[in-house]
Amino acid sequence: MITESKLLVFYDSKKPFRLSCDSSAYGVGAVISHVMKDGSERPIPFASRTLSETERRRNELTLEKGLLLWGMRVVIPDKFRGRLLLELHDEHLGTSRTKALARGYLWWPYLDRDIEDMVERCSACASTRNTPKESPLHPWIWASRPGQRVHIDYTEYKGQSFLVIIDSFSKWLKVMQVKSTTSSNTIEKLRTWFASVGIPEEIVSDNGPKFTSCEFQDFMKHSGVKHTLVPPYHPQSNGLAERGVQILKKSMKEARF
Ligand SMILES: [Zn+2]
């Protein structure tokens, strides 16, 4: 099916994409596809063929219909690298397992170094190493009712800031646009939200200044809310809010916000 050129689309940096590779001792196949709005995949460049006798024995650079191969591995163009790194990082496997995963399919100059740099900066990956944990993970107790624990986070979309609130029990998502991400704006939005649905028992946020200021801490205290701070970019701790942010961005794109 992928040989029908009308199914191919041009690379668009704004669209999600997926790289699928498959290889055996006898053949290699690789597709970089965009994931379209309806969830279907449309291939960009592609390659699929049987390897020659020589190729089965040698690692060499070959060009297949716009896709460069290094032996069995796809040589990834610059523009895809950052996003593929993020994909590789999705499961927080740590350095050696992420490298092993990449080596099966991908290659670019300094791939190993890029993986090391990325993993180095990640606290969730750090927790999979056999070193003492710097920041303990929060083993969340499963919420059994709405308002028991609520995760909040900020996100930006097209230059505008949004406060995202997600309830860990119902996964109910509330999004409010703010002029700027200050403590007082956050407080104002939360007040409005409390007035409509009630005050939650616990709020989880990252430890950014707008959430750690005296003003915000006082507000939490006076509202009787237990406030739990987690490190930013710590998906295992505030993953719910990050998931909320992803859902939000996806819906905004779909709605052509
Ligand atoms: Zn990680």
Tab-separated table of N, CA, C and O and ligand atoms in Angstrom, residues 89-94 98 118-126 128 233 235-236, ligand 1:
chain	number	residue	atom	x	y	z
A	89	HIS	N	12.936	8.303	24.765
A	89	HIS	CA	13.000	8.596	26.189
A	89	HIS	C	11.685	8.328	26.904
A	89	HIS	O	11.599	8.344	28.127
A	90	ASP	N	10.668	8.058	26.123
A	90	ASP	CA	9.312	7.936	26.641
A	90	ASP	C	9.192	6.999	27.843
A	90	ASP	O	8.449	7.251	28.769
A	91	GLU	N	9.930	5.904	27.807
A	91	GLU	CA	9.794	4.892	28.860
A	91	GLU	C	10.817	5.066	29.989
A	91	GLU	O	10.842	4.256	30.909
A	92	HIS	N	11.673	6.065	29.884
A	92	HIS	CA	12.695	6.308	30.917
A	92	HIS	C	13.495	5.059	31.244
A	92	HIS	O	13.471	4.548	32.361
A	93	LEU	N	14.164	4.546	30.235
A	93	LEU	CA	14.873	3.282	30.380
A	93	LEU	C	16.284	3.439	30.936
A	93	LEU	O	16.939	2.446	31.227
A	94	GLY	N	16.781	4.664	31.046
A	94	GLY	CA	18.171	4.856	31.471
A	94	GLY	C	19.091	4.749	30.259
A	94	GLY	O	18.653	4.395	29.166
A	98	THR	N	18.316	2.561	26.680
A	98	THR	CA	17.879	3.477	25.612
A	98	THR	C	18.815	3.363	24.417
A	98	THR	O	18.375	3.309	23.269
A	118	MET	N	20.692	13.480	27.321
A	118	MET	CA	19.269	13.552	27.634
A	118	MET	C	18.966	12.824	28.954
A	118	MET	O	18.257	13.339	29.816
A	119	VAL	N	19.529	11.632	29.095
A	119	VAL	CA	19.267	10.827	30.283
A	119	VAL	C	19.857	11.488	31.535
A	119	VAL	O	19.263	11.465	32.608
A	120	GLU	N	21.031	12.104	31.347
A	120	GLU	CA	21.699	12.812	32.430
A	120	GLU	C	20.789	13.852	33.082
A	120	GLU	O	20.778	14.045	34.278
A	121	ARG	N	20.010	14.529	32.240
A	121	ARG	CA	19.180	15.635	32.719
A	121	ARG	C	17.856	15.167	33.318
A	121	ARG	O	17.075	15.973	33.793
A	122	CYS	N	17.594	13.840	33.257
A	122	CYS	CA	16.259	13.370	33.628
A	122	CYS	C	16.259	12.697	34.999
A	122	CYS	O	16.987	11.750	35.240
A	123	SER	N	15.415	13.201	35.893
A	123	SER	CA	15.399	12.635	37.239
A	123	SER	C	14.712	11.273	37.276
A	123	SER	O	15.043	10.423	38.087
A	124	ALA	N	13.753	11.041	36.375
A	124	ALA	CA	13.077	9.744	36.360
A	124	ALA	C	14.034	8.643	35.918
A	124	ALA	O	14.040	7.545	36.469
A	125	CYS	N	14.882	8.951	34.927
A	125	CYS	CA	15.891	7.982	34.488
A	125	CYS	C	16.899	7.743	35.602
A	125	CYS	O	17.354	6.626	35.809
A	126	ALA	N	17.239	8.828	36.311
A	126	ALA	CA	18.222	8.711	37.383
A	126	ALA	C	17.759	7.697	38.419
A	126	ALA	O	18.558	6.967	38.997
A	128	THR	N	16.290	5.021	37.921
A	128	THR	CA	16.457	3.631	37.489
A	128	THR	C	17.914	3.192	37.608
A	128	THR	O	18.243	2.040	37.440
A	233	TYR	N	9.361	18.411	35.455
A	233	TYR	CA	9.773	17.371	34.513
A	233	TYR	C	10.024	16.053	35.215
A	233	TYR	O	10.985	15.360	34.972
A	235	PRO	N	7.966	13.087	35.481
A	235	PRO	CA	6.702	12.529	35.022
A	235	PRO	C	6.084	11.519	35.981
A	235	PRO	O	4.874	11.382	36.030
A	236	GLN	N	6.919	10.837	36.764
A	236	GLN	CA	6.335	9.835	37.643
A	236	GLN	C	5.630	10.475	38.839
A	236	GLN	O	4.869	9.832	39.527
B	1	ZN	ZN	14.030	9.747	31.694
